[in-house]
Coordinates of C-alpha atoms in Angstrom, one line a residue:
M9 CA -17.0 5.7 27.0
T10 CA -14.0 7.3 26.6
G11 CA -11.4 5.4 25.6
E12 CA -9.8 5.5 29.0
S13 CA -12.9 3.2 30.0
R14 CA -12.5 0.9 26.7
T15 CA -11.3 -2.5 27.1
L16 CA -10.5 -4.1 23.9
E17 CA -13.9 -6.6 23.8
D18 CA -15.8 -3.5 24.2
F19 CA -14.0 -2.2 21.1
R20 CA -14.7 -5.5 19.1
T21 CA -18.3 -5.5 19.6
E22 CA -18.1 -1.4 19.2
V23 CA -16.5 -2.1 15.9
R24 CA -18.4 -5.1 15.0
Q25 CA -21.8 -3.0 15.7
W26 CA -20.5 -0.7 13.1
C27 CA -19.1 -2.9 10.3
R28 CA -23.3 -4.3 10.6
T29 CA -24.0 -0.7 10.0
N30 CA -21.9 0.2 7.6
I31 CA -20.4 -2.0 5.5
P32 CA -22.5 -0.7 1.8
V33 CA -24.8 -4.3 1.4
D34 CA -24.0 -6.6 -1.4
W35 CA -21.4 -3.6 -2.7
R36 CA -18.5 -6.5 -4.3
R37 CA -21.2 -6.8 -6.7
A38 CA -22.3 -3.2 -7.2
Q39 CA -17.8 -2.7 -6.9
T40 CA -18.2 -5.6 -10.5
G41 CA -17.5 -3.9 -13.7
V42 CA -18.2 -0.1 -13.3
S43 CA -15.7 2.9 -14.1
D44 CA -13.3 5.0 -12.8
R45 CA -15.2 7.3 -11.8
E46 CA -18.3 5.0 -10.7
F47 CA -14.5 3.2 -8.2
V48 CA -12.9 7.2 -7.3
E49 CA -16.9 8.2 -6.4
F50 CA -17.6 4.3 -3.6
Q51 CA -13.6 4.2 -3.0
Q52 CA -14.5 8.5 -1.4
S53 CA -17.9 8.0 -0.6
W54 CA -16.3 4.9 2.1
F55 CA -13.2 6.7 3.2
Q56 CA -15.3 9.4 4.8
R57 CA -18.1 7.5 6.2
L58 CA -14.9 5.3 8.2
R59 CA -13.3 9.1 8.9
A60 CA -17.1 10.5 10.7
D61 CA -16.1 7.2 12.8
G62 CA -12.5 7.9 13.2
F63 CA -12.0 4.0 11.7
A64 CA -9.8 6.5 8.9
V65 CA -6.6 6.1 9.8
P66 CA -6.3 4.9 13.4
H67 CA -2.3 4.6 12.5
W68 CA -2.3 8.7 13.1
P69 CA -1.7 10.7 15.9
K70 CA -4.0 11.4 17.7
E71 CA -4.1 15.9 17.5
Y72 CA -4.6 14.6 13.6
G73 CA -7.3 13.1 13.6
G74 CA -5.6 9.4 14.5
G75 CA -4.6 7.9 18.0
M76 CA -5.8 4.4 18.6
S77 CA -3.1 2.0 20.5
S78 CA -1.3 -0.4 18.3
A79 CA -3.7 -3.7 20.0
E80 CA -6.9 -1.5 19.0
Q81 CA -5.7 -1.3 15.5
V82 CA -4.9 -5.0 15.3
V83 CA -9.0 -5.5 16.2
L84 CA -10.3 -2.6 14.5
Y85 CA -8.3 -4.5 11.4
Q86 CA -9.5 -8.1 12.2
E87 CA -13.2 -6.6 11.9
L88 CA -13.1 -5.1 8.9
A89 CA -11.5 -7.8 8.0
A90 CA -13.9 -10.3 9.1
H91 CA -17.1 -8.5 7.6
D92 CA -15.9 -8.5 4.7
A93 CA -15.3 -4.3 4.0
P94 CA -14.1 -3.1 0.9
R95 CA -10.5 -1.7 1.8
L96 CA -9.2 1.5 1.1
V97 CA -6.8 1.2 -2.4
L98 CA -7.4 4.2 -3.9
A99 CA -6.2 6.7 -0.2
F100 CA -3.9 3.3 0.2
V101 CA -1.2 6.1 -0.7
S102 CA -1.6 9.3 1.4
I103 CA -3.0 8.0 5.0
H104 CA -0.4 5.5 4.6
H105 CA 3.1 5.9 2.3
A106 CA 2.9 10.2 2.4
A107 CA 1.3 10.6 6.1
A108 CA 4.5 8.3 7.4
T109 CA 7.1 10.6 5.6
L110 CA 5.4 13.7 6.2
L111 CA 5.2 13.2 9.9
A112 CA 8.9 12.0 10.2
A113 CA 10.7 14.4 8.1
G114 CA 7.8 16.6 6.5
T115 CA 7.8 21.6 8.1
D116 CA 4.8 21.6 10.0
E117 CA 3.5 23.5 7.1
Q118 CA 3.5 20.3 5.2
R119 CA 2.1 18.3 7.5
R120 CA -0.3 21.8 8.3
R121 CA -1.6 21.7 4.3
H122 CA -1.4 17.8 3.5
L123 CA -2.5 15.9 6.4
P124 CA -5.7 17.5 6.1
A125 CA -6.8 17.2 3.4
I126 CA -5.9 13.9 2.8
L127 CA -8.4 13.4 5.5
D128 CA -10.4 15.9 2.7
G129 CA -9.7 13.3 -0.5
E130 CA -7.3 14.8 -0.8
I131 CA -5.2 11.9 -3.5
W132 CA -1.6 10.7 -4.2
C133 CA 0.6 8.8 -5.8
Q134 CA 4.4 7.8 -5.6
G135 CA 7.5 7.9 -7.9
F136 CA 10.5 7.0 -7.5
S137 CA 11.1 3.4 -9.8
E138 CA 12.8 4.4 -13.1
P139 CA 12.7 2.3 -16.2
G140 CA 16.9 1.8 -15.5
A141 CA 15.8 1.9 -11.4
G142 CA 12.9 -0.9 -10.7
S143 CA 14.2 -1.5 -7.1
D144 CA 17.5 0.2 -7.3
L145 CA 16.2 3.6 -6.2
A146 CA 20.5 4.9 -6.1
A147 CA 20.3 5.0 -9.9
L148 CA 17.4 6.6 -10.5
A149 CA 18.0 9.5 -13.1
T150 CA 15.6 12.0 -12.9
T151 CA 17.0 14.8 -12.1
A152 CA 16.2 18.3 -10.3
R153 CA 18.1 20.9 -11.4
R154 CA 18.5 24.1 -8.5
G155 CA 16.6 27.3 -10.5
P156 CA 15.6 30.7 -9.9
D157 CA 12.3 29.7 -9.1
G158 CA 12.0 26.5 -7.8
Y159 CA 14.2 22.5 -9.2
V160 CA 13.3 21.7 -12.6
V161 CA 13.2 18.6 -13.2
N162 CA 12.8 16.4 -15.6
G163 CA 12.7 12.4 -16.8
Q164 CA 10.3 9.8 -16.3
K165 CA 8.8 7.7 -13.6
L166 CA 8.0 4.2 -13.6
W167 CA 4.9 1.6 -11.2
A168 CA 3.0 4.8 -10.0
S169 CA 0.4 3.3 -8.3
G170 CA -3.3 5.7 -9.2
A171 CA -1.2 8.0 -10.5
Q172 CA -3.8 8.8 -13.3
Y173 CA -5.9 10.8 -10.0
A174 CA -3.2 12.2 -7.4
E175 CA -3.4 15.4 -6.9
W176 CA 0.1 14.6 -5.3
C177 CA 3.3 12.2 -6.1
L178 CA 6.6 11.8 -3.2
L179 CA 8.9 12.4 -5.9
L180 CA 12.8 10.9 -6.1
A181 CA 14.8 13.3 -7.4
R182 CA 18.7 13.2 -8.6
T183 CA 20.0 17.5 -6.9
D184 CA 23.4 16.0 -7.3
P185 CA 24.8 14.0 -10.2
D186 CA 28.4 13.8 -9.0
A187 CA 28.0 12.7 -5.6
P188 CA 27.3 9.3 -4.6
A189 CA 24.2 8.0 -5.5
R190 CA 22.2 7.3 -2.1
Q191 CA 23.8 10.7 -1.2
G192 CA 22.6 13.0 -3.9
I193 CA 18.8 12.6 -4.4
S194 CA 16.2 14.6 -3.2
Y195 CA 12.6 14.5 -1.8
F196 CA 9.8 16.9 -3.4
L197 CA 6.3 17.0 -2.7
L198 CA 5.1 17.4 -6.8
D199 CA 1.6 19.5 -7.5
M200 CA 0.0 16.4 -10.1
R201 CA -1.1 20.0 -12.4
S202 CA 2.1 21.3 -11.8
P203 CA 2.3 22.3 -16.1
G204 CA 5.5 20.0 -17.7
V205 CA 3.5 16.1 -15.6
E206 CA 2.3 14.0 -18.2
V207 CA 0.6 10.1 -16.8
R208 CA 0.1 7.5 -19.2
P209 CA -1.6 4.5 -17.2
I210 CA 0.2 1.1 -18.9
R211 CA -2.5 -1.6 -19.3
Q212 CA -1.8 -4.8 -17.4
A213 CA -2.0 -8.5 -17.7
T214 CA -6.0 -7.9 -15.4
G215 CA -6.9 -6.0 -18.5
E216 CA -6.3 -3.0 -15.9
S217 CA -4.3 0.0 -15.8
H218 CA -3.5 0.1 -11.7
F219 CA 1.0 1.3 -12.6
C220 CA 0.9 5.2 -14.5
E221 CA 3.8 5.8 -16.3
I222 CA 4.8 9.5 -15.6
F223 CA 6.5 12.0 -17.5
L224 CA 8.5 15.2 -16.6
D225 CA 8.9 18.2 -18.7
D226 CA 10.8 21.4 -16.7
V227 CA 8.2 20.9 -14.2
V228 CA 9.3 24.1 -11.9
I229 CA 8.0 22.9 -7.6
A230 CA 8.8 25.7 -5.3
T231 CA 12.0 24.8 -2.4
D232 CA 9.3 24.9 0.2
R233 CA 8.2 21.8 -1.1
L234 CA 11.2 19.5 -0.7
V235 CA 11.3 17.1 1.8
G236 CA 14.3 16.8 4.8
R237 CA 17.7 18.5 3.4
E238 CA 18.4 18.6 -0.3
N239 CA 20.1 15.7 -1.1
T240 CA 19.1 13.9 2.1
G241 CA 16.5 11.3 -0.5
W242 CA 18.1 8.4 0.1
Q243 CA 16.9 8.6 3.8
V244 CA 13.1 10.1 3.9
A245 CA 12.2 7.4 1.5
Q246 CA 12.9 5.4 3.8
R247 CA 10.8 6.4 5.8
T248 CA 7.8 5.8 2.4
L249 CA 8.8 2.5 2.0
G250 CA 8.4 1.1 6.2
A251 CA 5.7 2.3 5.7
E252 CA 4.4 -0.3 3.5
R253 CA 5.8 -2.6 4.9
G254 CA 4.6 -2.2 8.1
M255 CA 1.5 -1.7 9.6
T256 CA -0.4 -1.8 6.3
M257 CA 0.8 -6.0 6.4
L258 CA -1.4 -6.3 9.5
E259 CA -4.8 -6.0 7.3
L260 CA -3.7 -7.2 4.5
A261 CA -2.7 -10.2 6.5
E262 CA -6.2 -10.0 8.2
R263 CA -7.6 -10.3 4.8
L264 CA -5.7 -12.9 3.9
G265 CA -6.9 -15.6 6.2
N266 CA -10.2 -14.1 7.1
G267 CA -12.2 -13.4 3.6
G268 CA -9.2 -14.5 0.8
F269 CA -9.0 -18.7 2.7
G270 CA -12.1 -18.9 3.4
R271 CA -13.8 -18.8 -0.8
L272 CA -10.3 -20.1 -1.5
V273 CA -12.2 -23.2 0.4
E274 CA -15.5 -22.4 -1.0
S275 CA -14.6 -23.2 -4.3
C276 CA -12.7 -26.0 -3.6
P277 CA -13.7 -30.5 -4.3
L278 CA -13.6 -30.6 0.0
D279 CA -14.5 -34.6 -1.3
D280 CA -10.1 -35.0 -1.7
P281 CA -7.6 -35.8 0.4
V282 CA -5.5 -34.0 -2.2
V283 CA -6.6 -30.6 -1.4
L284 CA -7.1 -31.3 1.5
D285 CA -3.8 -31.8 2.7
R286 CA -3.2 -28.4 0.6
L287 CA -5.2 -26.3 2.3
A288 CA -4.7 -28.0 5.1
A289 CA -1.0 -26.4 4.9
L290 CA -1.7 -23.3 3.5
E291 CA -3.8 -22.1 6.1
I292 CA -0.3 -23.3 8.3
E293 CA 1.1 -21.1 6.6
L294 CA -1.9 -18.1 7.2
T295 CA -1.6 -18.9 11.1
G296 CA 1.9 -17.9 10.9
L297 CA 1.7 -15.3 8.9
R298 CA -0.8 -13.4 11.6
A299 CA 1.2 -14.4 14.5
L300 CA 3.8 -12.7 12.7
C301 CA 2.3 -10.3 12.2
A302 CA 0.6 -9.6 15.8
D303 CA 4.3 -9.4 17.1
F304 CA 5.2 -7.7 14.7
V305 CA 2.0 -5.1 15.6
A306 CA 3.0 -6.0 19.4
G307 CA 7.3 -5.4 19.9
A308 CA 8.2 -2.1 21.5
A309 CA 10.9 -1.7 19.1
P310 CA 10.4 -4.0 16.4
G311 CA 14.5 -5.3 14.9
P312 CA 15.5 -3.9 11.7
A313 CA 14.5 -6.0 9.6
D314 CA 11.2 -7.6 11.3
A315 CA 9.3 -5.7 8.8
S316 CA 10.9 -7.1 5.5
I317 CA 10.5 -11.0 6.8
V318 CA 6.3 -9.8 6.8
K319 CA 6.2 -8.0 3.5
L320 CA 8.4 -11.3 2.6
Y321 CA 6.2 -13.2 4.0
Y322 CA 2.4 -12.0 2.8
S323 CA 3.4 -11.9 -1.0
E324 CA 5.0 -14.9 -1.3
L325 CA 2.6 -16.3 0.2
L326 CA -0.2 -14.9 -1.6
Q327 CA 1.6 -16.1 -4.5
R328 CA 0.5 -19.9 -3.6
M329 CA -2.8 -19.0 -2.0
T330 CA -3.4 -17.9 -5.4
D331 CA -2.4 -20.2 -7.2
F332 CA -3.7 -22.3 -5.4
G333 CA -6.8 -21.4 -6.2
T334 CA -6.6 -21.0 -10.3
E335 CA -6.1 -24.3 -9.7
M336 CA -8.6 -25.6 -8.4
A337 CA -11.3 -23.7 -10.3
G338 CA -10.1 -24.6 -13.9
L339 CA -11.3 -23.0 -16.8
A340 CA -13.9 -20.8 -15.0
A341 CA -10.0 -18.9 -13.9
H342 CA -9.3 -18.6 -17.2
T343 CA -12.7 -17.4 -18.7
E344 CA -13.5 -14.6 -15.5
L345 CA -12.2 -11.4 -17.0
R346 CA -13.8 -9.2 -13.9
K347 CA -12.6 -9.2 -10.3
P348 CA -14.6 -6.4 -7.6
L349 CA -12.9 -3.6 -7.3
S350 CA -12.1 -2.1 -3.9
S351 CA -11.0 -5.5 -2.9
G352 CA -7.5 -6.9 -2.8
W353 CA -5.8 -9.8 -4.2
E354 CA -7.6 -12.3 -3.0
S355 CA -11.9 -11.3 -4.1
G356 CA -11.8 -14.9 -6.1
A357 CA -11.7 -14.0 -9.2
W358 CA -8.6 -15.9 -9.2
M359 CA -7.2 -15.9 -12.3
L360 CA -6.8 -12.5 -12.2
D361 CA -5.7 -12.8 -8.1
F362 CA -2.8 -14.4 -9.1
L363 CA -1.9 -12.4 -11.9
G364 CA -2.4 -9.4 -9.4
S365 CA -0.8 -11.2 -6.8
W366 CA 2.6 -10.7 -8.7
E367 CA 3.1 -7.4 -8.7
W368 CA 3.4 -7.4 -4.4
T369 CA 6.6 -9.4 -4.4
I370 CA 7.9 -6.4 -6.6
P371 CA 6.6 -2.3 -4.6
G372 CA 8.5 -1.1 -1.9
G373 CA 11.7 -3.4 -1.9
T374 CA 11.4 -7.2 -4.8
S375 CA 11.5 -10.2 -2.3
E376 CA 15.5 -9.8 -3.7
I377 CA 16.2 -6.5 -1.8
Q378 CA 13.9 -7.7 1.5
R379 CA 16.0 -11.3 1.5
T380 CA 20.0 -8.6 1.3
I381 CA 17.7 -6.6 4.3
I382 CA 17.0 -9.4 6.0
G383 CA 20.4 -10.8 5.5
E384 CA 22.7 -8.1 6.3
R385 CA 20.2 -6.1 8.7
G386 CA 18.8 -9.1 10.5
L387 CA 21.1 -12.1 10.0
G388 CA 24.5 -9.4 10.5
L389 CA 25.8 -11.4 7.4
P390 CA 28.4 -9.4 4.7
R391 CA 27.0 -6.8 3.3
E392 CA 26.5 -7.7 -0.7
P393 CA 29.0 -4.8 -2.5
R394 CA 27.3 -1.0 -3.0
G395 CA 27.7 1.1 -6.2
K396 CA 29.6 4.0 -5.9

């Protein structure tokens, strides 16, 4: 059946059948307590299984392997969530952040080099945050100075998700120290195998090492790996951050409202009216989140703060829901020290999910940053004072 003659219901039937046939049976048990190597192998295998039938990058342009309409993407993510499919954790930055950046601001050569490689499994991380500049990217101190062989980069990045696995990094560095803060930053594609790059995983409260530090010591980046023009990195970075706050939220909302809420209900005493009241309140919030996402995706021209509203709502609802899950699980939540990798933050290992939920109020701009965007761009409130 062609894309032109296929209805949405036809497509939903097709995806449902695909899920029943292709989602690995008992993957949650198989991904619990595994090594890094086993996690990476599973993720790469799952990505290629999705890719083989056109489900890995539905949001990309058709000429690069995507081409699904927004309505079809909604159906795909709904069905993947409903059938409890593994998440593409390892490829998240590659297929969303890196792709959005290259498509919006990369050169033809950069797109030809990297987009097919991402489909083949090339792994990316993001080097934005620094020890002295978390959500305030304008305060970053990593420098890139023009030399005879390219840019020479020195500095340190922090909270780089999955950097220990990454082959490439989306890197922001200051190229003009005398320019106003947002006007002296450039955007680079960094080969993580370059001399002078050192990655140090950070052990988190959950026991995982999802985040990493990246140390850069006289790292040379060729000039053809600059994205956009020199000193326009701030504008390019907004494309990257928009990808994190936008369409990716649809899948996360579906997983939270589908399997996540189902596991929460299973762990609750349903003969307790107080518990039922809390569950009802959460279900109302989840219904609101999914409706918000559906409106956002369906909108022909999203408002300037719509993506921030969705990201803020999701991240703080995730905290409230996993907090309640931890409360309901009681002591068992504190003794469950493993969760299935390749899952989300609603795995049912509630204490680990709750600890992990806090990271979602930080990346792509903290909740405070999102509220500022909503206030200024969405509501038209006066701008807060900016640093020079």
